[in-house]
mmCIF file of C-alpha atoms and ligand atoms in Angstrom:
data_model
loop_
_atom_site.group_PDB
_atom_site.id
_atom_site.type_symbol
_atom_site.label_atom_id
_atom_site.label_comp_id
_atom_site.label_asym_id
_atom_site.label_seq_id
_atom_site.Cartn_x
_atom_site.Cartn_y
_atom_site.Cartn_z
ATOM 1 C CA MET A 260 234.957 100.734 145.515
ATOM 2 C CA LYS A 261 235.632 102.620 142.258
ATOM 3 C CA ASN A 262 234.274 99.974 139.866
ATOM 4 C CA GLU A 263 231.313 99.323 142.127
ATOM 5 C CA ILE A 264 230.412 103.036 141.978
ATOM 6 C CA ILE A 265 230.809 103.269 138.200
ATOM 7 C CA GLU A 266 228.729 100.129 137.660
ATOM 8 C CA ARG A 267 225.897 101.258 139.943
ATOM 9 C CA PHE A 268 225.824 104.822 138.680
ATOM 10 C CA THR A 269 225.800 103.909 134.982
ATOM 11 C CA SER A 270 222.993 101.383 135.512
ATOM 12 C CA TYR A 271 220.839 104.017 137.299
ATOM 13 C CA VAL A 272 221.373 106.844 134.800
ATOM 14 C CA LYS A 273 220.298 104.619 131.903
ATOM 15 C CA VAL A 274 216.761 104.539 133.327
ATOM 16 C CA ASP A 275 214.781 107.588 132.179
ATOM 17 C CA THR A 276 213.280 108.987 135.395
ATOM 18 C CA GLN A 277 212.447 112.538 134.361
ATOM 19 C CA SER A 278 209.535 113.772 136.486
ATOM 20 C CA ASN A 279 206.521 115.554 135.004
ATOM 21 C CA GLU A 280 204.723 118.496 136.569
ATOM 22 C CA GLU A 281 201.606 117.885 134.457
ATOM 23 C CA SER A 282 201.082 114.404 135.877
ATOM 24 C CA GLU A 283 198.896 113.923 138.927
ATOM 25 C CA THR A 284 200.164 110.466 139.878
ATOM 26 C CA CYS A 285 202.921 109.773 142.393
ATOM 27 C CA PRO A 286 205.537 109.033 141.146
ATOM 28 C CA SER A 287 204.676 111.359 138.275
ATOM 29 C CA THR A 288 206.268 109.096 135.615
ATOM 30 C CA PRO A 289 206.519 105.302 135.053
ATOM 31 C CA GLY A 290 210.315 105.418 134.633
ATOM 32 C CA GLN A 291 210.638 106.307 138.300
ATOM 33 C CA TRP A 292 208.769 103.101 139.230
ATOM 34 C CA THR A 293 211.289 101.141 137.137
ATOM 35 C CA LEU A 294 214.279 102.544 139.033
ATOM 36 C CA LEU A 295 212.525 102.372 142.425
ATOM 37 C CA HIS A 296 211.834 98.644 141.887
ATOM 38 C CA MET A 297 215.442 98.101 140.751
ATOM 39 C CA LEU A 298 216.592 99.734 143.996
ATOM 40 C CA VAL A 299 214.298 97.512 146.073
ATOM 41 C CA ASP A 300 215.894 94.420 144.492
ATOM 42 C CA GLU A 301 219.375 95.778 145.012
ATOM 43 C CA LEU A 302 218.794 96.761 148.646
ATOM 44 C CA LYS A 303 217.653 93.163 149.290
ATOM 45 C CA ALA A 304 220.610 91.738 147.353
ATOM 46 C CA ILE A 305 223.217 93.662 149.366
ATOM 47 C CA GLY A 306 221.611 92.425 152.603
ATOM 48 C CA MET A 307 219.542 95.415 153.812
ATOM 49 C CA GLU A 308 216.550 94.603 156.021
ATOM 50 C CA GLU A 309 212.950 95.870 156.203
ATOM 51 C CA VAL A 310 213.025 96.801 152.506
ATOM 52 C CA THR A 311 209.659 98.366 151.605
ATOM 53 C CA ILE A 312 208.038 100.293 148.776
ATOM 54 C CA ASP A 313 204.747 102.050 149.435
ATOM 55 C CA GLU A 314 201.848 102.873 147.095
ATOM 56 C CA ASN A 315 203.456 106.238 146.226
ATOM 57 C CA GLY A 316 206.804 104.682 145.318
ATOM 58 C CA TYR A 317 208.781 105.665 148.428
ATOM 59 C CA VAL A 318 211.489 103.042 149.047
ATOM 60 C CA MET A 319 212.803 102.535 152.573
ATOM 61 C CA ALA A 320 215.274 100.084 154.093
ATOM 62 C CA THR A 321 217.143 99.400 157.314
ATOM 63 C CA LEU A 322 220.725 98.637 158.204
ATOM 64 C CA PRO A 323 220.343 97.221 161.723
ATOM 65 C CA SER A 324 222.518 98.440 164.567
ATOM 66 C CA ASN A 325 225.574 96.307 165.372
ATOM 67 C CA THR A 326 226.501 97.995 168.642
ATOM 68 C CA GLU A 327 225.499 97.654 172.279
ATOM 69 C CA LYS A 328 225.357 101.425 172.592
ATOM 70 C CA GLU A 329 222.143 103.435 172.310
ATOM 71 C CA VAL A 330 222.677 105.353 169.097
ATOM 72 C CA PRO A 331 219.976 107.586 167.556
ATOM 73 C CA THR A 332 218.615 106.246 164.253
ATOM 74 C CA ILE A 333 219.911 108.311 161.360
ATOM 75 C CA GLY A 334 218.673 108.384 157.778
ATOM 76 C CA PHE A 335 220.089 109.098 154.317
ATOM 77 C CA LEU A 336 217.864 110.216 151.452
ATOM 78 C CA ALA A 337 218.217 110.693 147.711
ATOM 79 C CA HIS A 338 215.673 111.265 144.931
ATOM 80 C CA VAL A 339 215.250 109.082 141.824
ATOM 81 C CA ASP A 340 213.777 111.660 139.443
ATOM 82 C CA THR A 341 215.721 113.943 137.116
ATOM 83 C CA ALA A 342 215.065 117.572 136.194
ATOM 84 C CA THR A 343 212.380 118.680 133.777
ATOM 85 C CA ASP A 344 214.713 121.291 132.172
ATOM 86 C CA PHE A 345 216.503 118.877 129.812
ATOM 87 C CA THR A 346 215.863 115.428 128.349
ATOM 88 C CA GLY A 347 216.842 112.329 130.314
ATOM 89 C CA THR A 348 215.959 109.837 127.569
ATOM 90 C CA ASN A 349 218.766 107.505 126.379
ATOM 91 C CA VAL A 350 221.455 108.788 128.732
ATOM 92 C CA ASN A 351 224.745 107.406 127.416
ATOM 93 C CA PRO A 352 227.402 107.989 130.112
ATOM 94 C CA GLN A 353 231.013 108.546 128.971
ATOM 95 C CA ILE A 354 233.919 107.672 131.241
ATOM 96 C CA VAL A 355 237.006 109.890 131.154
ATOM 97 C CA GLU A 356 239.916 108.223 132.968
ATOM 98 C CA ASP A 357 242.708 110.335 134.466
ATOM 99 C CA TYR A 358 241.300 113.668 133.219
ATOM 100 C CA ASP A 359 244.109 115.823 131.767
ATOM 101 C CA GLY A 360 242.515 119.236 132.365
ATOM 102 C CA ASN A 361 241.781 119.927 128.678
ATOM 103 C CA ASP A 362 238.598 120.030 126.583
ATOM 104 C CA ILE A 363 236.372 116.974 126.773
ATOM 105 C CA VAL A 364 234.605 116.284 123.477
ATOM 106 C CA LEU A 365 231.138 115.144 124.518
ATOM 107 C CA ASN A 366 229.855 114.753 120.992
ATOM 108 C CA ASP A 367 232.085 114.882 117.937
ATOM 109 C CA SER A 368 229.391 115.081 115.267
ATOM 110 C CA LEU A 369 227.371 117.739 117.132
ATOM 111 C CA HIS A 370 230.551 119.639 118.189
ATOM 112 C CA ILE A 371 229.590 119.680 121.860
ATOM 113 C CA VAL A 372 232.598 120.244 124.100
ATOM 114 C CA LEU A 373 232.911 120.457 127.890
ATOM 115 C CA SER A 374 235.660 123.048 128.130
ATOM 116 C CA PRO A 375 237.588 124.612 131.043
ATOM 117 C CA GLN A 376 237.136 127.925 129.185
ATOM 118 C CA ASP A 377 233.413 127.796 129.917
ATOM 119 C CA PHE A 378 233.705 125.828 133.156
ATOM 120 C CA PRO A 379 236.890 126.907 135.009
ATOM 121 C CA ASN A 380 235.956 124.515 137.860
ATOM 122 C CA LEU A 381 237.193 121.671 135.630
ATOM 123 C CA ALA A 382 240.684 122.609 136.849
ATOM 124 C CA ASN A 383 239.751 121.001 140.189
ATOM 125 C CA TYR A 384 239.379 117.598 138.517
ATOM 126 C CA LYS A 385 242.816 116.963 136.972
ATOM 127 C CA GLY A 386 243.691 113.296 137.423
ATOM 128 C CA HIS A 387 240.109 112.325 138.363
ATOM 129 C CA THR A 388 237.915 109.748 136.689
ATOM 130 C CA LEU A 389 234.962 111.736 135.354
ATOM 131 C CA ILE A 390 231.596 110.601 134.032
ATOM 132 C CA THR A 391 230.004 112.900 131.442
ATOM 133 C CA THR A 392 227.062 112.844 129.040
ATOM 134 C CA ASP A 393 227.311 112.292 125.274
ATOM 135 C CA GLY A 394 226.133 115.884 124.808
ATOM 136 C CA THR A 395 222.511 115.033 123.962
ATOM 137 C CA THR A 396 220.971 114.524 127.430
ATOM 138 C CA LEU A 397 221.464 115.484 131.045
ATOM 139 C CA LEU A 398 223.455 112.982 133.127
ATOM 140 C CA GLY A 399 221.265 112.545 136.185
ATOM 141 C CA ALA A 400 224.086 112.787 138.734
ATOM 142 C CA ASP A 401 221.400 114.880 140.416
ATOM 143 C CA ASN A 402 220.495 112.757 142.258
ATOM 144 C CA LYS A 403 221.643 109.305 141.076
ATOM 145 C CA ALA A 404 225.138 110.088 142.382
ATOM 146 C CA GLY A 405 223.504 110.370 145.824
ATOM 147 C CA ILE A 406 221.674 107.044 145.367
ATOM 148 C CA THR A 407 224.938 105.372 144.285
ATOM 149 C CA GLU A 408 226.797 106.729 147.320
ATOM 150 C CA ILE A 409 224.137 105.697 149.832
ATOM 151 C CA MET A 410 223.855 102.199 148.298
ATOM 152 C CA THR A 411 227.646 101.755 148.168
ATOM 153 C CA ALA A 412 228.085 102.966 151.767
ATOM 154 C CA MET A 413 225.442 100.480 152.978
ATOM 155 C CA ALA A 414 227.037 97.616 151.022
ATOM 156 C CA TYR A 415 230.407 98.551 152.550
ATOM 157 C CA LEU A 416 229.064 98.665 156.113
ATOM 158 C CA ILE A 417 227.377 95.263 155.630
ATOM 159 C CA LYS A 418 230.689 93.779 154.426
ATOM 160 C CA HIS A 419 232.604 95.405 157.284
ATOM 161 C CA PRO A 420 230.805 94.500 160.517
ATOM 162 C CA GLU A 421 233.894 95.599 162.471
ATOM 163 C CA ILE A 422 232.722 99.196 161.835
ATOM 164 C CA LYS A 423 230.264 99.870 164.644
ATOM 165 C CA HIS A 424 227.113 101.886 163.935
ATOM 166 C CA GLY A 425 223.563 102.414 165.175
ATOM 167 C CA LYS A 426 220.436 101.737 163.157
ATOM 168 C CA VAL A 427 220.590 103.401 159.741
ATOM 169 C CA ARG A 428 217.532 104.045 157.557
ATOM 170 C CA VAL A 429 217.718 104.868 153.876
ATOM 171 C CA ALA A 430 215.014 106.257 151.589
ATOM 172 C CA PHE A 431 214.811 106.752 147.832
ATOM 173 C CA THR A 432 212.042 109.157 146.896
ATOM 174 C CA PRO A 433 210.220 110.358 143.754
ATOM 175 C CA ASP A 434 209.443 113.805 142.321
ATOM 176 C CA GLU A 435 211.900 116.103 144.118
ATOM 177 C CA GLU A 436 212.457 118.181 140.991
ATOM 178 C CA ILE A 437 208.789 119.153 140.823
ATOM 179 C CA GLY A 438 208.731 120.104 144.523
ATOM 180 C CA ARG A 439 206.580 117.189 145.653
ATOM 181 C CA GLY A 440 209.327 115.048 147.213
ATOM 182 C CA PRO A 441 208.446 115.327 150.907
ATOM 183 C CA GLN A 442 204.675 115.708 150.508
ATOM 184 C CA LYS A 443 203.864 112.002 150.677
ATOM 185 C CA PHE A 444 206.958 110.995 152.658
ATOM 186 C CA ASP A 445 205.878 108.871 155.624
ATOM 187 C CA VAL A 446 208.041 110.343 158.394
ATOM 188 C CA THR A 447 206.515 108.008 160.982
ATOM 189 C CA ALA A 448 207.321 104.908 158.951
ATOM 190 C CA PHE A 449 210.844 106.184 158.285
ATOM 191 C CA ASN A 450 211.275 106.601 162.046
ATOM 192 C CA ALA A 451 214.713 108.223 162.111
ATOM 193 C CA LYS A 452 215.791 110.919 164.539
ATOM 194 C CA TYR A 453 217.931 112.818 162.046
ATOM 195 C CA ALA A 454 218.595 112.540 158.327
ATOM 196 C CA TYR A 455 220.812 113.852 155.559
ATOM 197 C CA THR A 456 219.847 114.432 151.957
ATOM 198 C CA VAL A 457 222.813 113.454 149.768
ATOM 199 C CA ASP A 458 221.807 115.924 147.063
ATOM 200 C CA GLY A 459 224.456 118.659 146.957
ATOM 201 C CA GLY A 460 226.972 119.556 144.256
ATOM 202 C CA PRO A 461 230.784 119.828 144.436
ATOM 203 C CA ILE A 462 232.910 118.239 147.142
ATOM 204 C CA GLY A 463 232.609 119.774 150.625
ATOM 205 C CA GLU A 464 229.103 121.225 150.311
ATOM 206 C CA LEU A 465 227.247 121.123 153.606
ATOM 207 C CA GLU A 466 223.994 123.045 153.815
ATOM 208 C CA TYR A 467 221.558 123.596 156.644
ATOM 209 C CA GLU A 468 220.070 127.020 155.920
ATOM 210 C CA SER A 469 217.384 127.771 153.370
ATOM 211 C CA PHE A 470 215.010 130.647 152.762
ATOM 212 C CA ASN A 471 211.706 131.242 154.533
ATOM 213 C CA ALA A 472 209.287 131.490 151.657
ATOM 214 C CA ALA A 473 205.837 132.974 151.018
ATOM 215 C CA GLY A 474 203.777 133.707 147.941
ATOM 216 C CA ALA A 475 201.393 136.681 147.609
ATOM 217 C CA LYS A 476 198.671 137.195 145.006
ATOM 218 C CA ILE A 477 197.137 140.653 144.791
ATOM 219 C CA THR A 478 193.967 141.366 142.833
ATOM 220 C CA ILE A 479 193.118 145.027 142.167
ATOM 221 C CA LYS A 480 189.720 146.116 140.847
ATOM 222 C CA GLY A 481 189.437 149.383 138.961
ATOM 223 C CA ASN A 482 186.582 151.271 137.335
ATOM 224 C CA ASN A 483 186.709 151.822 133.584
ATOM 225 C CA ILE A 484 184.895 154.871 132.220
ATOM 226 C CA HIS A 485 185.142 156.560 128.811
ATOM 227 C CA PRO A 486 188.248 158.727 129.217
ATOM 228 C CA GLY A 487 186.382 161.754 127.896
ATOM 229 C CA SER A 488 184.011 161.753 130.847
ATOM 230 C CA ALA A 489 186.170 160.032 133.444
ATOM 231 C CA LYS A 490 186.877 162.947 135.758
ATOM 232 C CA GLY A 491 186.301 161.970 139.367
ATOM 233 C CA LYS A 492 185.066 158.502 138.378
ATOM 234 C CA MET A 493 187.779 156.435 136.706
ATOM 235 C CA VAL A 494 189.923 154.154 138.863
ATOM 236 C CA ASN A 495 192.890 152.686 136.961
ATOM 237 C CA SER A 496 193.888 149.375 138.564
ATOM 238 C CA VAL A 497 197.248 149.217 136.699
ATOM 239 C CA LYS A 498 198.226 152.541 138.279
ATOM 240 C CA ILE A 499 197.291 151.262 141.737
ATOM 241 C CA ALA A 500 199.534 148.253 141.069
ATOM 242 C CA MET A 501 202.386 150.599 140.089
ATOM 243 C CA GLU A 502 201.778 152.627 143.253
ATOM 244 C CA LEU A 503 201.951 149.428 145.312
ATOM 245 C CA GLN A 504 205.249 148.306 143.737
ATOM 246 C CA SER A 505 206.711 151.827 144.180
ATOM 247 C CA LYS A 506 206.155 151.593 147.954
ATOM 248 C CA LEU A 507 208.366 148.486 148.237
ATOM 249 C CA PRO A 508 212.082 149.012 148.970
ATOM 250 C CA VAL A 509 213.794 149.150 145.564
ATOM 251 C CA GLU A 510 216.936 147.295 146.637
ATOM 252 C CA GLU A 511 215.147 144.400 148.311
ATOM 253 C CA ALA A 512 214.763 142.596 144.993
ATOM 254 C CA PRO A 513 216.548 139.517 143.583
ATOM 255 C CA GLU A 514 218.673 141.603 141.210
ATOM 256 C CA TYR A 515 220.171 143.573 144.141
ATOM 257 C CA THR A 516 220.612 140.835 146.764
ATOM 258 C CA GLU A 517 222.937 137.938 147.629
ATOM 259 C CA GLY A 518 224.100 135.870 150.628
ATOM 260 C CA TYR A 519 221.690 136.370 153.514
ATOM 261 C CA GLU A 520 219.809 139.286 151.913
ATOM 262 C CA GLY A 521 216.104 138.634 151.388
ATOM 263 C CA PHE A 522 213.780 140.101 148.784
ATOM 264 C CA TYR A 523 210.327 140.798 147.380
ATOM 265 C CA HIS A 524 210.138 139.455 143.840
ATOM 266 C CA LEU A 525 207.416 140.637 141.485
ATOM 267 C CA LEU A 526 206.950 137.515 139.337
ATOM 268 C CA SER A 527 204.183 138.898 137.172
ATOM 269 C CA LEU A 528 201.876 141.848 136.659
ATOM 270 C CA ASN A 529 198.928 141.519 134.286
ATOM 271 C CA GLY A 530 196.121 143.951 133.904
ATOM 272 C CA ASP A 531 194.181 146.798 132.385
ATOM 273 C CA VAL A 532 192.178 149.714 133.758
ATOM 274 C CA GLU A 533 189.444 147.434 135.078
ATOM 275 C CA LEU A 534 191.418 144.576 136.649
ATOM 276 C CA THR A 535 195.086 143.902 137.538
ATOM 277 C CA LYS A 536 196.730 140.850 139.113
ATOM 278 C CA MET A 537 200.156 140.879 140.763
ATOM 279 C CA ASN A 538 202.157 137.865 141.815
ATOM 280 C CA TYR A 539 204.964 138.162 144.372
ATOM 281 C CA ILE A 540 207.261 135.789 146.179
ATOM 282 C CA ILE A 541 208.866 136.863 149.447
ATOM 283 C CA ARG A 542 212.131 135.316 150.659
ATOM 284 C CA ASP A 543 214.355 135.814 153.705
ATOM 285 C CA HIS A 544 216.627 133.516 155.741
ATOM 286 C CA ASP A 545 215.807 135.470 158.909
ATOM 287 C CA LYS A 546 212.379 134.688 160.363
ATOM 288 C CA GLU A 547 211.898 138.171 161.842
ATOM 289 C CA LYS A 548 212.875 139.917 158.634
ATOM 290 C CA PHE A 549 210.648 137.473 156.734
ATOM 291 C CA ASN A 550 207.682 138.334 158.961
ATOM 292 C CA ALA A 551 208.502 142.050 158.688
ATOM 293 C CA LYS A 552 208.468 141.800 154.882
ATOM 294 C CA LYS A 553 205.074 140.105 154.947
ATOM 295 C CA ALA A 554 203.748 142.702 157.434
ATOM 296 C CA ASN A 555 205.080 145.531 155.269
ATOM 297 C CA LEU A 556 203.271 144.227 152.196
ATOM 298 C CA GLU A 557 200.075 143.894 154.239
ATOM 299 C CA GLN A 558 200.490 147.446 155.533
ATOM 300 C CA ILE A 559 200.942 148.828 152.013
ATOM 301 C CA VAL A 560 197.831 146.974 150.822
ATOM 302 C CA ASN A 561 195.870 148.344 153.809
ATOM 303 C CA GLU A 562 196.907 151.916 153.006
ATOM 304 C CA LEU A 563 195.748 151.434 149.419
ATOM 305 C CA LYS A 564 192.478 149.964 150.662
ATOM 306 C CA VAL A 565 191.826 153.129 152.659
ATOM 307 C CA LYS A 566 192.581 155.199 149.568
ATOM 308 C CA TYR A 567 190.734 153.134 146.929
ATOM 309 C CA GLY A 568 188.164 151.092 148.827
ATOM 310 C CA GLU A 569 188.336 148.026 151.044
ATOM 311 C CA LYS A 570 186.781 145.660 148.463
ATOM 312 C CA ASN A 571 188.926 146.755 145.535
ATOM 313 C CA ILE A 572 192.231 145.294 146.670
ATOM 314 C CA ILE A 573 192.494 141.653 147.685
ATOM 315 C CA LEU A 574 195.666 140.156 149.146
ATOM 316 C CA GLU A 575 196.131 136.373 149.417
ATOM 317 C CA MET A 576 199.417 135.481 151.089
ATOM 318 C CA ASN A 577 200.562 131.942 151.901
ATOM 319 C CA ASP A 578 203.735 130.551 153.474
ATOM 320 C CA GLN A 579 205.470 128.007 151.211
ATOM 321 C CA TYR A 580 208.372 126.631 153.274
ATOM 322 C CA TYR A 581 210.632 127.731 156.096
ATOM 323 C CA ASN A 582 214.330 127.990 156.845
ATOM 324 C CA MET A 583 215.385 124.515 157.997
ATOM 325 C CA LYS A 584 218.030 126.207 160.167
ATOM 326 C CA ASP A 585 215.391 126.951 162.822
ATOM 327 C CA LYS A 586 214.772 123.189 163.175
ATOM 328 C CA ILE A 587 218.392 122.105 162.659
ATOM 329 C CA GLU A 588 220.151 124.631 164.921
ATOM 330 C CA PRO A 589 218.719 123.100 168.120
ATOM 331 C CA GLU A 590 220.294 119.837 166.833
ATOM 332 C CA MET A 591 223.473 121.476 165.580
ATOM 333 C CA HIS A 592 225.527 118.375 166.411
ATOM 334 C CA ILE A 593 224.164 116.766 163.227
ATOM 335 C CA VAL A 594 225.851 119.484 161.153
ATOM 336 C CA ASP A 595 228.950 119.305 163.374
ATOM 337 C CA ILE A 596 229.179 115.543 162.825
ATOM 338 C CA ALA A 597 228.997 115.951 159.040
ATOM 339 C CA TYR A 598 231.653 118.686 159.339
ATOM 340 C CA GLU A 599 233.882 116.447 161.437
ATOM 341 C CA ALA A 600 233.343 113.513 159.046
ATOM 342 C CA MET A 601 234.542 115.636 156.132
ATOM 343 C CA LYS A 602 237.506 117.027 158.079
ATOM 344 C CA SER A 603 238.650 113.556 159.108
ATOM 345 C CA LEU A 604 238.669 112.602 155.400
ATOM 346 C CA ASP A 605 240.687 115.716 154.454
ATOM 347 C CA ILE A 606 237.696 117.352 152.802
ATOM 348 C CA GLU A 607 237.269 121.095 153.390
ATOM 349 C CA PRO A 608 233.616 121.654 154.352
ATOM 350 C CA ILE A 609 231.904 124.510 152.498
ATOM 351 C CA ILE A 610 228.952 125.805 154.510
ATOM 352 C CA SER A 611 226.763 128.367 152.781
ATOM 353 C CA PRO A 612 223.079 129.379 152.913
ATOM 354 C CA ILE A 613 220.888 128.020 150.116
ATOM 355 C CA ARG A 614 219.053 130.826 148.301
ATOM 356 C CA GLY A 615 216.128 128.496 147.753
ATOM 357 C CA GLY A 616 214.752 125.358 149.401
ATOM 358 C CA THR A 617 215.542 121.599 149.496
ATOM 359 C CA ASP A 618 213.539 118.512 150.450
ATOM 360 C CA GLY A 619 215.111 119.123 153.877
ATOM 361 C CA SER A 620 213.353 122.510 154.208
ATOM 362 C CA GLN A 621 210.050 120.646 154.330
ATOM 363 C CA LEU A 622 211.248 117.451 156.079
ATOM 364 C CA SER A 623 212.831 119.457 158.910
ATOM 365 C CA TYR A 624 209.382 120.927 159.671
ATOM 366 C CA MET A 625 207.798 117.455 159.463
ATOM 367 C CA GLY A 626 209.905 116.470 162.484
ATOM 368 C CA LEU A 627 212.989 115.171 160.680
ATOM 369 C CA PRO A 628 215.904 117.647 160.832
ATOM 370 C CA THR A 629 217.663 117.116 157.476
ATOM 371 C CA PRO A 630 220.767 118.999 156.309
ATOM 372 C CA ASN A 631 222.211 118.393 152.832
ATOM 373 C CA ILE A 632 225.643 117.020 151.856
ATOM 374 C CA PHE A 633 227.557 116.948 148.569
ATOM 375 C CA THR A 634 227.416 114.237 145.889
ATOM 376 C CA GLY A 635 230.425 115.314 143.787
ATOM 377 C CA GLY A 636 228.457 116.252 140.666
ATOM 378 C CA GLU A 637 228.440 119.609 138.835
ATOM 379 C CA ASN A 638 226.457 121.523 136.188
ATOM 380 C CA PHE A 639 223.193 119.822 137.122
ATOM 381 C CA HIS A 640 220.107 119.855 134.859
ATOM 382 C CA GLY A 641 221.841 120.091 131.482
ATOM 383 C CA LYS A 642 224.098 118.470 128.912
ATOM 384 C CA TYR A 643 227.324 119.667 130.585
ATOM 385 C CA GLU A 644 226.478 117.817 133.804
ATOM 386 C CA PHE A 645 229.308 115.582 135.008
ATOM 387 C CA THR A 646 230.463 113.820 138.126
ATOM 388 C CA SER A 647 233.830 112.865 139.580
ATOM 389 C CA VAL A 648 234.121 109.218 140.589
ATOM 390 C CA ASP A 649 236.949 110.207 142.970
ATOM 391 C CA ASN A 650 234.636 112.626 144.780
ATOM 392 C CA MET A 651 231.774 110.099 144.746
ATOM 393 C CA ILE A 652 234.095 107.736 146.636
ATOM 394 C CA LYS A 653 234.699 110.579 149.106
ATOM 395 C CA ALA A 654 230.951 111.218 149.516
ATOM 396 C CA THR A 655 230.477 107.481 150.156
ATOM 397 C CA ASN A 656 233.189 107.649 152.815
ATOM 398 C CA VAL A 657 231.509 110.704 154.392
ATOM 399 C CA ILE A 658 228.296 108.647 154.781
ATOM 400 C CA ILE A 659 230.250 105.790 156.368
ATOM 401 C CA GLU A 660 232.137 108.228 158.625
ATOM 402 C CA ILE A 661 228.906 109.939 159.772
ATOM 403 C CA THR A 662 227.426 106.581 160.889
ATOM 404 C CA LYS A 663 230.714 105.799 162.704
ATOM 405 C CA LEU A 664 230.824 109.159 164.485
ATOM 406 C CA PHE A 665 227.219 108.849 165.727
ATOM 407 C CA GLU A 666 228.221 105.527 167.331
ATOM 408 C CA GLU A 667 231.467 106.852 168.798
ATOM 409 C CA LYS A 668 229.719 109.829 170.384
ATOM 410 C CA ALA A 669 226.866 107.799 171.877
ATOM 411 C CA GLU A 670 226.852 106.949 175.584
ATOM 412 C CA ALA A 671 228.055 103.427 176.351
HETATM 413 ZN ZN1 ZN B 72 218.586 117.008 143.427
#
């Protein structure tokens, strides 16, 4: 399996699939089409069925059931695009066999070194086969490690029909990094009961909780008068904005919170006496606390409206995504199965809440409960990104094990 994984992964990362926020097409960049078409050919070559690519570039395929049992259809998803933070042009993967725990020189002439002094986690990889960058690009393990693992698991299951499983669907999707991943995803066509994104980091990661998220824009109108004759007439919109911020709980801000603690985050404040605009995001894992935060902001705005005039303060608040936990918890067995799969492979599951969102946060609310599992990569989105081939083999085995467990637990 090792060589198969290295071969697949290196062929995928050589395709530049960086997404582009400025683009209005889907996929946002032509490189993504190149890889998506490569994946279509490969899915057919390994013997997958119902291989399709739609007009937005979403690739889907089926591994048919090989059991008499009635097993729910499960899906595995990974995204083809790479982050916009760092270049993905001319990725030149370097293979480090039997890593000795010391510095890895990524680029001799540019003096770029991947060092355990900066990245103490490297200690976990002694003896592993690692794949790194050459120091000039990102690697794209996010999420091409996930694609490699899903493809390799499917190829393995096709070659090993003695392993019984239900129907498995796979999807490779564009534009996750620019937040558009699930928007054009055809959940009906995918037609799975549950799915997993294979888009996490280090070994053991298993995530099913994300934030609830809202954005709030506040526009405050003032009244600018010559300061010499302003008494009783001037209304300073910047000061109203400061008054608004001062009414929010000081410690419910990103710089004071962690774990399950939510926050109000003032992203920007721009204004003068006449007109001020404030931009907030509101985040909380707990739906009640999330709603209470939104209600509190509304209440504060209403108080200011009474004080300064109904028309002078405008609040526009919109929900952005929700905690996938609320959709996954009623189907908790899908997390339990991933947990059990890891345990049976001697992997210690690490369950922690995401302080952000994933494709699963949106997919879970589109009717497809979708937790996230690890890929084995680290330091995503930059030149120090690397992946462990040993842990990619383990992620592949977790996918295989999950399909097995769904079959074993199904009624005969
Ligand atoms: Zn990703």
